[in-house]
XYZ file of C-alpha atoms in Angstrom:
569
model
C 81.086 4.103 47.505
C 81.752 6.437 44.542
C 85.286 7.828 44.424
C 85.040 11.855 44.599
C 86.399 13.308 41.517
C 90.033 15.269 41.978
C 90.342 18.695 41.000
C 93.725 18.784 38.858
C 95.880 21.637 40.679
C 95.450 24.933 38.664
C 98.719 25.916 36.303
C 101.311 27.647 38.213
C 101.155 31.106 36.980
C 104.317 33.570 36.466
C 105.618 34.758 39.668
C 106.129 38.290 40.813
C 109.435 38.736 39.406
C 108.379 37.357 35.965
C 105.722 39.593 35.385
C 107.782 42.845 37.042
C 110.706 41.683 34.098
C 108.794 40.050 31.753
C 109.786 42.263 28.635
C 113.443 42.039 29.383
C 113.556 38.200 30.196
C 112.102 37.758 26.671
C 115.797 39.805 25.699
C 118.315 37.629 28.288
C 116.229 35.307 29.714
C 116.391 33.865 32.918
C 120.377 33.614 33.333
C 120.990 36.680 32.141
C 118.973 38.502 34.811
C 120.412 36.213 37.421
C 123.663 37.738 36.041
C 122.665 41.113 36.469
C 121.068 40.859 40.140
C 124.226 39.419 41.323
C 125.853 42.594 40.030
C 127.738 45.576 41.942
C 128.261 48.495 39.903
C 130.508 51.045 41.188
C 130.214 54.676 39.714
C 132.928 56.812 40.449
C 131.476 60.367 40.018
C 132.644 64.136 38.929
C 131.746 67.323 37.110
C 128.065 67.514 37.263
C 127.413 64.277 37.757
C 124.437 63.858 35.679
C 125.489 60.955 32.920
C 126.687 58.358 35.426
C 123.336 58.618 37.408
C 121.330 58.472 34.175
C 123.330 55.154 33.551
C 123.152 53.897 36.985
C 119.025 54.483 36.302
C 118.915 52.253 33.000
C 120.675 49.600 35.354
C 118.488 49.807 38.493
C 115.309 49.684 36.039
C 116.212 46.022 34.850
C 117.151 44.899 37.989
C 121.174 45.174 39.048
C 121.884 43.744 42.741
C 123.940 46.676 44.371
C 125.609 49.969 43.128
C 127.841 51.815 44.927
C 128.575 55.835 44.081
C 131.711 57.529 45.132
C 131.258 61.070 44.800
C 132.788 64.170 46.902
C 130.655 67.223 45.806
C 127.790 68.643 48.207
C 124.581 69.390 46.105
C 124.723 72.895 44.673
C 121.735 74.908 42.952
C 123.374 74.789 39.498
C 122.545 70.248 40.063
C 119.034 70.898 40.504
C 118.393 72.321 36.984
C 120.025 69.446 35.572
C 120.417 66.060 37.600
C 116.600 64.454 38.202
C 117.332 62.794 40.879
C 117.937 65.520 43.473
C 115.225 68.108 44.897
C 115.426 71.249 46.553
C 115.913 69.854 49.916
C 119.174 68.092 48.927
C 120.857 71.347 48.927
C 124.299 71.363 50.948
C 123.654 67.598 51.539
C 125.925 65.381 49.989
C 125.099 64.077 46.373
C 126.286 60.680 46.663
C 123.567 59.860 49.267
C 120.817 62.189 47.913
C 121.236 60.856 44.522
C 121.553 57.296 46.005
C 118.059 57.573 47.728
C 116.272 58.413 45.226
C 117.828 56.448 42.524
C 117.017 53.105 44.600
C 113.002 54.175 44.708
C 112.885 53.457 40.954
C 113.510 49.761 42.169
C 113.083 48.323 45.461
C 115.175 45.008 44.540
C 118.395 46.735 44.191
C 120.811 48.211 47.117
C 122.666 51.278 46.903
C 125.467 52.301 48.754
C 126.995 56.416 48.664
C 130.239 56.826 49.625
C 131.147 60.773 49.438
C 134.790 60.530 49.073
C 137.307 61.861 46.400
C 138.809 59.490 43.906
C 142.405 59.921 45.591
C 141.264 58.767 48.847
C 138.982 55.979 47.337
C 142.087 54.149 45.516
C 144.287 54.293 48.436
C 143.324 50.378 48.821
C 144.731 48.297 45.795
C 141.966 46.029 46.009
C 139.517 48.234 46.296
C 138.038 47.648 42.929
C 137.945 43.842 43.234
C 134.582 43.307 44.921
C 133.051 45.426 41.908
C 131.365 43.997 38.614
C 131.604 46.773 36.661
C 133.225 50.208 36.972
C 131.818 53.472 35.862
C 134.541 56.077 35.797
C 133.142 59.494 34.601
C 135.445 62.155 33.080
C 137.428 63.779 33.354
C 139.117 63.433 36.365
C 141.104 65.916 38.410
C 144.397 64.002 38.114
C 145.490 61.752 34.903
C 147.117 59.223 37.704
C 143.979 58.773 39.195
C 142.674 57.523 36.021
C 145.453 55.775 35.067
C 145.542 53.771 38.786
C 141.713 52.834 37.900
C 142.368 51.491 34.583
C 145.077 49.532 35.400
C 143.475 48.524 38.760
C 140.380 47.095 36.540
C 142.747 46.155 34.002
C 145.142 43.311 36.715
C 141.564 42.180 37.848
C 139.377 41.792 35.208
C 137.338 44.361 35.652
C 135.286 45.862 32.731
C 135.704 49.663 33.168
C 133.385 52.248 30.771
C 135.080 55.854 30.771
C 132.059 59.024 29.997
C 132.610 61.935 28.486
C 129.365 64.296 28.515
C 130.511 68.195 27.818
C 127.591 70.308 25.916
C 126.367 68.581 22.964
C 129.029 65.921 22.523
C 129.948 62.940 24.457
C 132.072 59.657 24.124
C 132.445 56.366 26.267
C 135.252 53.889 25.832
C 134.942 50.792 26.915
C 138.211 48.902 29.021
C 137.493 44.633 28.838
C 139.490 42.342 30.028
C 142.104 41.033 27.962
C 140.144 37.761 26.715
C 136.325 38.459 27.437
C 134.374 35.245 25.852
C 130.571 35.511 24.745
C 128.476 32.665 23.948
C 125.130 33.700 23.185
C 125.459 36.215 21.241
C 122.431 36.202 19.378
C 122.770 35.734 16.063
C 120.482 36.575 13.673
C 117.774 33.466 13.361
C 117.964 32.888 9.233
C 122.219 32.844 9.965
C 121.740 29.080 12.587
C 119.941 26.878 10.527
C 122.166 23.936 10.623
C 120.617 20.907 8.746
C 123.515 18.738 7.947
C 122.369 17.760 4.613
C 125.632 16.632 3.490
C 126.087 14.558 6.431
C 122.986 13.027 7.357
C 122.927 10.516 10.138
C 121.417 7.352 10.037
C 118.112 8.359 12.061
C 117.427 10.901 9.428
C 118.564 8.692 6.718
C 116.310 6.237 7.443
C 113.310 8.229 8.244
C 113.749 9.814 4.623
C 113.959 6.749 3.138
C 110.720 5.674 4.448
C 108.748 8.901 3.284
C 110.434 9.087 -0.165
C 110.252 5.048 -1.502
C 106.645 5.792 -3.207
C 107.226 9.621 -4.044
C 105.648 9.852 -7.329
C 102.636 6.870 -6.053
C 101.837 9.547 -3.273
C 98.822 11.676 -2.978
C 98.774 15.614 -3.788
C 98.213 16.129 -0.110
C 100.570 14.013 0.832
C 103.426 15.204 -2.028
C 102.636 18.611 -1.065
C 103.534 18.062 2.872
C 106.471 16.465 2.621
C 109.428 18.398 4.785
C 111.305 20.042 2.295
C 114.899 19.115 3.971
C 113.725 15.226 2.767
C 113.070 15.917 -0.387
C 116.098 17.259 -0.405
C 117.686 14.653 1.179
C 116.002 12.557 -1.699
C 117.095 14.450 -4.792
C 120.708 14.437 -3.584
C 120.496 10.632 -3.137
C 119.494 10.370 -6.573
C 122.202 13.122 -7.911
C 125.109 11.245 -6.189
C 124.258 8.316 -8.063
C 124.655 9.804 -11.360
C 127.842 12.137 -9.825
C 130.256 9.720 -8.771
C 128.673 10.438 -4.859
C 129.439 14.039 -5.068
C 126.869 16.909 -3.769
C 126.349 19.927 -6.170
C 129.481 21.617 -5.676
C 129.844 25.043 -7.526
C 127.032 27.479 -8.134
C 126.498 26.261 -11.822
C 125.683 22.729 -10.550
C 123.381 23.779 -7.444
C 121.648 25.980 -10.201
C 121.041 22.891 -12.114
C 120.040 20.968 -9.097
C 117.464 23.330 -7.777
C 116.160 22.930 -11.552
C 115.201 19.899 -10.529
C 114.071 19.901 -7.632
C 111.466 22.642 -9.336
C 110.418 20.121 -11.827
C 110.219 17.646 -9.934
C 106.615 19.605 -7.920
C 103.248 18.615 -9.208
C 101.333 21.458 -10.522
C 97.819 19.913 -11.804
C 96.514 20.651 -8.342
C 94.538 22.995 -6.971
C 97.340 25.450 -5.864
C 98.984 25.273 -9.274
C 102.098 24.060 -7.420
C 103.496 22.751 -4.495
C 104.972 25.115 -1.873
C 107.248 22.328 0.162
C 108.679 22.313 -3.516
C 109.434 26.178 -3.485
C 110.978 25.831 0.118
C 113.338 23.278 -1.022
C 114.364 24.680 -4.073
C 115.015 28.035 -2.179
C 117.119 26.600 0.377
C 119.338 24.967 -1.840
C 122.159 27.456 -1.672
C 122.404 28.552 1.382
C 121.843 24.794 3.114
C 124.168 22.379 0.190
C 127.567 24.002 1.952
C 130.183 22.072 3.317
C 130.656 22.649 6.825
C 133.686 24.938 7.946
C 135.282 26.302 11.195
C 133.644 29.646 11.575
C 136.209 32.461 12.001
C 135.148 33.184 15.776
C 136.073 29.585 16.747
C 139.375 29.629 14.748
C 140.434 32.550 16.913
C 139.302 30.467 20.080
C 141.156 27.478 19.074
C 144.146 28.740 18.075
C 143.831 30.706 22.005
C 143.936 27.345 23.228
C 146.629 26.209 21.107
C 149.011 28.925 21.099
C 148.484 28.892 25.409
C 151.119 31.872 25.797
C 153.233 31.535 29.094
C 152.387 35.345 30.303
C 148.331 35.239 29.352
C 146.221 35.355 32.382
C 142.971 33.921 31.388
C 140.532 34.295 34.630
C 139.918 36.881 37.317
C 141.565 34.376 39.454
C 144.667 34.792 37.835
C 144.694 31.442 36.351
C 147.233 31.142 33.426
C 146.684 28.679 30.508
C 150.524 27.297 30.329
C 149.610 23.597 29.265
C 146.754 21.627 28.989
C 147.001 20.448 32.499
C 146.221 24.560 33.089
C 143.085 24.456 30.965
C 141.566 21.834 33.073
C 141.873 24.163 36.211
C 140.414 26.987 34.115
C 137.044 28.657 34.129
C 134.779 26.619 32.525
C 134.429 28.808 29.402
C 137.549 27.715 28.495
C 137.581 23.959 29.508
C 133.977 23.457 27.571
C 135.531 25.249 24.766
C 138.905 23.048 25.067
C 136.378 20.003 24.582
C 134.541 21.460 21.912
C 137.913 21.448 20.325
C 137.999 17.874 20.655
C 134.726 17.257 19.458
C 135.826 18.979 16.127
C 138.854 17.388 16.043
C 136.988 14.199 16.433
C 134.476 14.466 14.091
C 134.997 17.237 11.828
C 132.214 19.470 12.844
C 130.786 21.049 15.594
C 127.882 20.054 17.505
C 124.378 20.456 16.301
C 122.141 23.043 17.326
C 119.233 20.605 16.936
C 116.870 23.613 16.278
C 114.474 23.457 12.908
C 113.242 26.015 10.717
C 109.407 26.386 9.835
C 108.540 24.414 6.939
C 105.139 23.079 5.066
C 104.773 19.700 6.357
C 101.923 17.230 8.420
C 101.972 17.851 12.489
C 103.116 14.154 12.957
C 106.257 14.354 10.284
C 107.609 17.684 11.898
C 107.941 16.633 15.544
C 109.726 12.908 14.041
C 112.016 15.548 12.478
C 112.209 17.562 15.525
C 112.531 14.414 17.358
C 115.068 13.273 15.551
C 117.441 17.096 15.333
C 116.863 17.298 18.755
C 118.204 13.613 19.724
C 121.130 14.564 17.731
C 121.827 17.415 19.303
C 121.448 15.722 23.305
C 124.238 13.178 21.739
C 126.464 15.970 20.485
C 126.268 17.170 23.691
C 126.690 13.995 25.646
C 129.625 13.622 23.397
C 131.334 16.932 24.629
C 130.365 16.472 28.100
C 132.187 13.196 28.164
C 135.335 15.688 27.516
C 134.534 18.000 30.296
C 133.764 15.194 32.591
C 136.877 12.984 31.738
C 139.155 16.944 31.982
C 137.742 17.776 35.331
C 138.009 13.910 36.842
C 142.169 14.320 35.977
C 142.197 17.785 37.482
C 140.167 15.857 40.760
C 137.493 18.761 40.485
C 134.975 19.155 43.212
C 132.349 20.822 41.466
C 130.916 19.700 38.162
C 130.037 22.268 35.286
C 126.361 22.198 34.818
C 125.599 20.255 31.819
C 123.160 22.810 31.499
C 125.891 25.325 30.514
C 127.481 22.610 28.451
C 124.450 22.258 26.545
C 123.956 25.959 25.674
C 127.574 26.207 24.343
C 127.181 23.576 22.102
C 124.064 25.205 21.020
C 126.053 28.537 20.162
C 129.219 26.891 19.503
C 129.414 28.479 15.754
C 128.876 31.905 16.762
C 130.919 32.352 20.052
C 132.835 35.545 19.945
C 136.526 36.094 21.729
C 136.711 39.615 22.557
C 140.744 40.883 22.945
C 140.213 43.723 25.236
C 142.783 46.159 25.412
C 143.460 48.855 28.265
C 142.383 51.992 28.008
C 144.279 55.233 26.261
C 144.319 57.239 29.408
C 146.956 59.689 27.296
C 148.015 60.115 23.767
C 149.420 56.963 22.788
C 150.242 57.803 19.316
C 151.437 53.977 18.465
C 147.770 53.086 19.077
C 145.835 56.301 17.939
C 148.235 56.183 14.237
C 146.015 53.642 13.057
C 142.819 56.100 13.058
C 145.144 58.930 11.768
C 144.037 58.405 8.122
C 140.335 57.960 9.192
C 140.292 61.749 10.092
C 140.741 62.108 6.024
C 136.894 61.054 6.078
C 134.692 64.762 6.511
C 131.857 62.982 7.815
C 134.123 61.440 10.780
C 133.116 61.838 14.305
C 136.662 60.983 15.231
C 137.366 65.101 15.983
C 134.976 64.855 19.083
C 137.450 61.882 20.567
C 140.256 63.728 19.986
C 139.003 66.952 21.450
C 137.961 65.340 24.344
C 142.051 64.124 24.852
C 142.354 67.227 24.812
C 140.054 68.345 27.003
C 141.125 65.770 29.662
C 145.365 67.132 29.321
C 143.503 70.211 29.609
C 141.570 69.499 32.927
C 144.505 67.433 34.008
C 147.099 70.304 33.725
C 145.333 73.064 35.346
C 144.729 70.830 38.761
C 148.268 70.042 38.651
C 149.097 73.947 38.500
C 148.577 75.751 42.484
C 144.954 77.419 43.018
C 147.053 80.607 42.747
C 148.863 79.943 39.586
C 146.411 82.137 36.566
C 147.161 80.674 32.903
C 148.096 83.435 30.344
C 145.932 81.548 28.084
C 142.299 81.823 27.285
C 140.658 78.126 27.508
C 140.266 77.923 24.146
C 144.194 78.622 23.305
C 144.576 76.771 25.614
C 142.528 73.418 24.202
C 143.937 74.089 20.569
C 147.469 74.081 22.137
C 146.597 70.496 23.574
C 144.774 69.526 20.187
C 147.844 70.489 17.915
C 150.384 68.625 20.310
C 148.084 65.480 19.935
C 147.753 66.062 15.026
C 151.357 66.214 15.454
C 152.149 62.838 17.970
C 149.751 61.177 15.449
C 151.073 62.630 12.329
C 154.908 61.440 13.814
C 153.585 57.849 14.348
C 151.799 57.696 10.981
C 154.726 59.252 9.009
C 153.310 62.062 7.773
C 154.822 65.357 7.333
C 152.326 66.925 5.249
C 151.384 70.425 7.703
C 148.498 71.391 5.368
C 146.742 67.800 6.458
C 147.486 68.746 10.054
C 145.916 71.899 10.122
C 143.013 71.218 8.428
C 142.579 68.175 10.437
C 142.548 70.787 13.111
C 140.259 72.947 11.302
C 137.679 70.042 11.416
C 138.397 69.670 15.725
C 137.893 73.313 15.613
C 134.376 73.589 15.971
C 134.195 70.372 18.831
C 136.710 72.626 20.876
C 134.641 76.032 21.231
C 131.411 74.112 22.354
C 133.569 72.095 25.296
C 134.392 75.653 25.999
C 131.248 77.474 25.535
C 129.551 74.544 27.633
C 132.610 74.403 30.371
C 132.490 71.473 31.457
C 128.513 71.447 32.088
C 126.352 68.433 30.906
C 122.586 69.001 28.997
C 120.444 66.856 30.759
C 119.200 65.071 27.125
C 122.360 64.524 26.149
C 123.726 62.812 29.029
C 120.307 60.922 29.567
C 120.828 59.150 25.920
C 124.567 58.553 25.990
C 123.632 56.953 30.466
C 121.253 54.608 28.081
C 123.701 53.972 25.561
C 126.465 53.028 28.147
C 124.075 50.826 30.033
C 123.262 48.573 27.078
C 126.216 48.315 26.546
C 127.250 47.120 30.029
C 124.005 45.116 30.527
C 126.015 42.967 27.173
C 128.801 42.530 29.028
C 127.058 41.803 32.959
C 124.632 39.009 30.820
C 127.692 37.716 28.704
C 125.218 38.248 25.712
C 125.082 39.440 22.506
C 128.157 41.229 21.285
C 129.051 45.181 22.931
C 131.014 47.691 21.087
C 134.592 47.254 20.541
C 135.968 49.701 22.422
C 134.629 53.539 21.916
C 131.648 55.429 21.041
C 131.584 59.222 20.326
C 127.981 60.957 19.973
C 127.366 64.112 18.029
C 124.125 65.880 19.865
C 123.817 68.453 16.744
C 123.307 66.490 14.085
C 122.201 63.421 15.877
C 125.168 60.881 14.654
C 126.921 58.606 16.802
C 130.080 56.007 15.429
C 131.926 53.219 17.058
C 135.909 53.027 16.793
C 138.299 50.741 17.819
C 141.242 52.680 19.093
């Protein structure tokens, strides 16, 4: 009896999530949208209202888990014009849960939650913020404590917190992280990873270079030509150590005269007139003949882990590093990266990526190299996870890291980033603000528009202090340029300088910034706020994912001439 012939299963297609995300999973892959599904975002809501909900919408888009609004307002006529996600029949209802309902029909995956409650009564619960992934705190807020009890809420917790500005044509965002905030994939720029390890080949790739170099000049052109450039220049350095007393090409006059060589060395009485394997290696001489050194992200990691301060909380779980006994109980960011540490210490270089560039070469002699990279790399990373496994067996761990996770820091180990954050300026704290001072010399500075909005929040913050029946001899704009000179001169005091004709025409410059968050009172345009909600939420999609590298720590965005800049302040 004949057998019947099987019909192999069809290919498993992409599911339904991979095709609804398939751009953005390309961008974060799948971890990083894992990260952002198991994500709460709280927005806490005032003044128009229109730039947090344009945030909150670049965050349900992608695919967030749960947001939760707190806002008090009722929908008024003056929202319609201006916030998209209202209609006319939201009038008089409340704006959290109109804006909250039709927010979540951009994306049916993601939960929201409205809470119409003022800020006060929000934060009478300490721990209120704890359950939250990410705070959104728009400004400015009726009371300087209540943004002062947020930041410092998110600050003891390990919160990130993003404070908005969006007045007329200007707006800002700061950005509050928690005091160390670790990123390993960061993406770095593809041409910056090649790591061949010329100078310290291993015997697999010794060997294997040896046996396709012996008979160089005996070979065919088509065989010559295809060689993998990183063994023929494996080759030539054999040869140059010979005749250098086993020393690489050290300086640049040397690798000049070695990649010389390496360009005589090509055959060009062939059909192509020369040999492009031959190009590739002679280009990559400079940039891959470096000795391998500690790159300066990873000496600010190590010496974290060696300095270990008594009073640094390292984890949301309040887990302080005090002694290496502490780093085993640790997050495992920082017990992978304690055992990278050894691996360096060990062998004087860091794991290897295992990853190879493009190069001319035959099918069969690129995947031996890959083969070979790519071996190297597994027993790097076998190597480090010995570290973590021999670290979490004396701290009687129940749960093992993932070696997964292991792997993909040792993949990234030369570019992980250590982020200090720092809490936010919630008032004019002129020992942190001095440093900028000098910065406002620059005419083409954006740095007015962040310090008219400090004043624009003391502004905001005084006159809800003052009773509803209390009427301020000043106009608003007196009024802002009286809060604007009291901030030039705290910042002139702290940066020593006396000079009054500086000060006022550092003033001068704010002037302008000042009438338009008057002329606009405190209303938002609608483009405006929707590119700054974009801005913010790529920058907190960076810090959800734990990828690539957000801004460091405030953005200000001039709407008139299109210019936005990045400070650290």
């Amino acid at each position: 009896m004949a057998t019947k012939a099987l019909t192999p299963p069809p290919l498993q297609g992409p599911t339904a999530k991979e095709k609804k995300y398939d751009r953005q999973l390309r961008l974060w892959a799948a971890s990083g949208q894992e990260a952002l599904e198991q994500a709460h975002i709280l927005l806490l809501n005032s003044g128009p209202g229109v730039v947090g909900v344009e945030v909150l919408k670049n965050l349900i888009l992608p695919g967030i888990g749960n947001f939760t609004i707190v806002d008090e307002e009722e929908v008024i006529e003056q929202d319609l014009g201006i916030n998209f996600f209202l209609a006319d029949d939201s009038l008089g209802k409340s704006r959290a849960s109109e804006t909250c309902k039709y927010l979540t029909e951009l994306n049916p995956d993601v939960h929201g939650h409205p809470m119409q409650s003022s800020l006060e009564n929000f934060l009478q619960d300490p721990k209120v913020l704890n359950r939250y992934s990410l705070v959104l705190l728009v400004a400015p807020s009726k009371s300087n404590l209540d943004l002062s009890l947020v930041a410092r809420s998110c600050n003891e917790n390990a919160v990130p917190l993003f404070l908005i500005h969006s007045v007329g044509f200007f707006s800002q965002f700061s950005v509050q992280l928690p005091d160390d905030f670790p990123i390993v994939d960061t993406h770095p720029d593809p041409a910056s990873t090649k790591d061949l390890r010329l100078l310290q080949p291993w015997p697999e790739l010794y060997e294997f270079m040896k046996s396709k170099t012996k008979d160089l000049d005996s070979l065919s052109d088509h065989d010559h030509g295809h060689l993998p450039y990183l063994l023929l220049l494996l080759r030539f350095l054999d040869d140059w150590k010979q005749s250098h007393d086993g020393n690489p090409p050290g300086d640049y006059s040397e690798k000049k005269h070695f990649k010389t060589l390496i360009e005589g060395k090509a055959r060009t009485n062939n059909p192509e007139g020369g040999e492009e394997n031959f190009e590739e290696a002679a280009a990559s001489v400079l940039k891959s003949l470096n000795k391998p050194s500690l790159p300066s992200g990873l000496r600010t990691l190590f010496a974290e882990l060696d300095s270990k301060p008594l009073d640094r909380e390292v984890s949301r779980d309040k887990i302080r590093i005090t002694s290496f006994a502490d780093v085993l109980q640790s997050p495992n960011f920082w017990l992978i990266a304690k055992a990278i540490q050894q691996f360096y210490s060990d062998h004087d270089s860091l794991p290897l990526p295992g990853a190879l560039p493009d190069m001319k070469a035959q099918s069969k002699d690129y995947i031996r190299l890959q083969n070979i990279y790519k071996a190297k790399a597994r027993q790097d990373a076998e190597a480090v996870t010995s570290h973590v496994r021999a670290m979490e067996e004396a701290q009687k761990r129940t749960i093992a890291i993932d070696p997964k996770e292991i792997e993909a820091f040792c993949k990234g180990a030369a570019f992980v980033k250590l982020i200090k954050g720092q809490p936010l300026a919630t008032d004019v704290d002129a020992s942190r603000l001095k440093s900028i001072y000098r910065d406002l010399k620059d005419e083409d500075s954006l740095l007015p528009i962040y310090i008219a909005f400090l004043a624009y929040d003391a502004m905001v913050a005084q006159a809800a202090d003052q009773p509803p029946e209390a009427d301020s001899e000043q106009k608003p704009l007196d009024d802002l340029q009286t809060h604007t000179k009291d901030i030039i001169t705290k910042l002139a005091a702290a940066a020593n300088d006396n000079g009054e004709q500086f000060q006022t025409t550092i003033i001068a410059r704010i002037e302008p910034v000042l009438e338009e968050l008057v002329r606009a009172d405190g209303a938002e345009l609608h483009n405006i706020s929707a590119l700054t909600g974009g801005m913010v939420a790529q920058e907190a999609i960076k810090i959800l994912t734990k990828q690539y590298i957000p801004i460091d720590n405030t953005c200000v965005f001039d709407g008139i001439v299109s210019k936005s800049a990045v400070f650290r302040v």
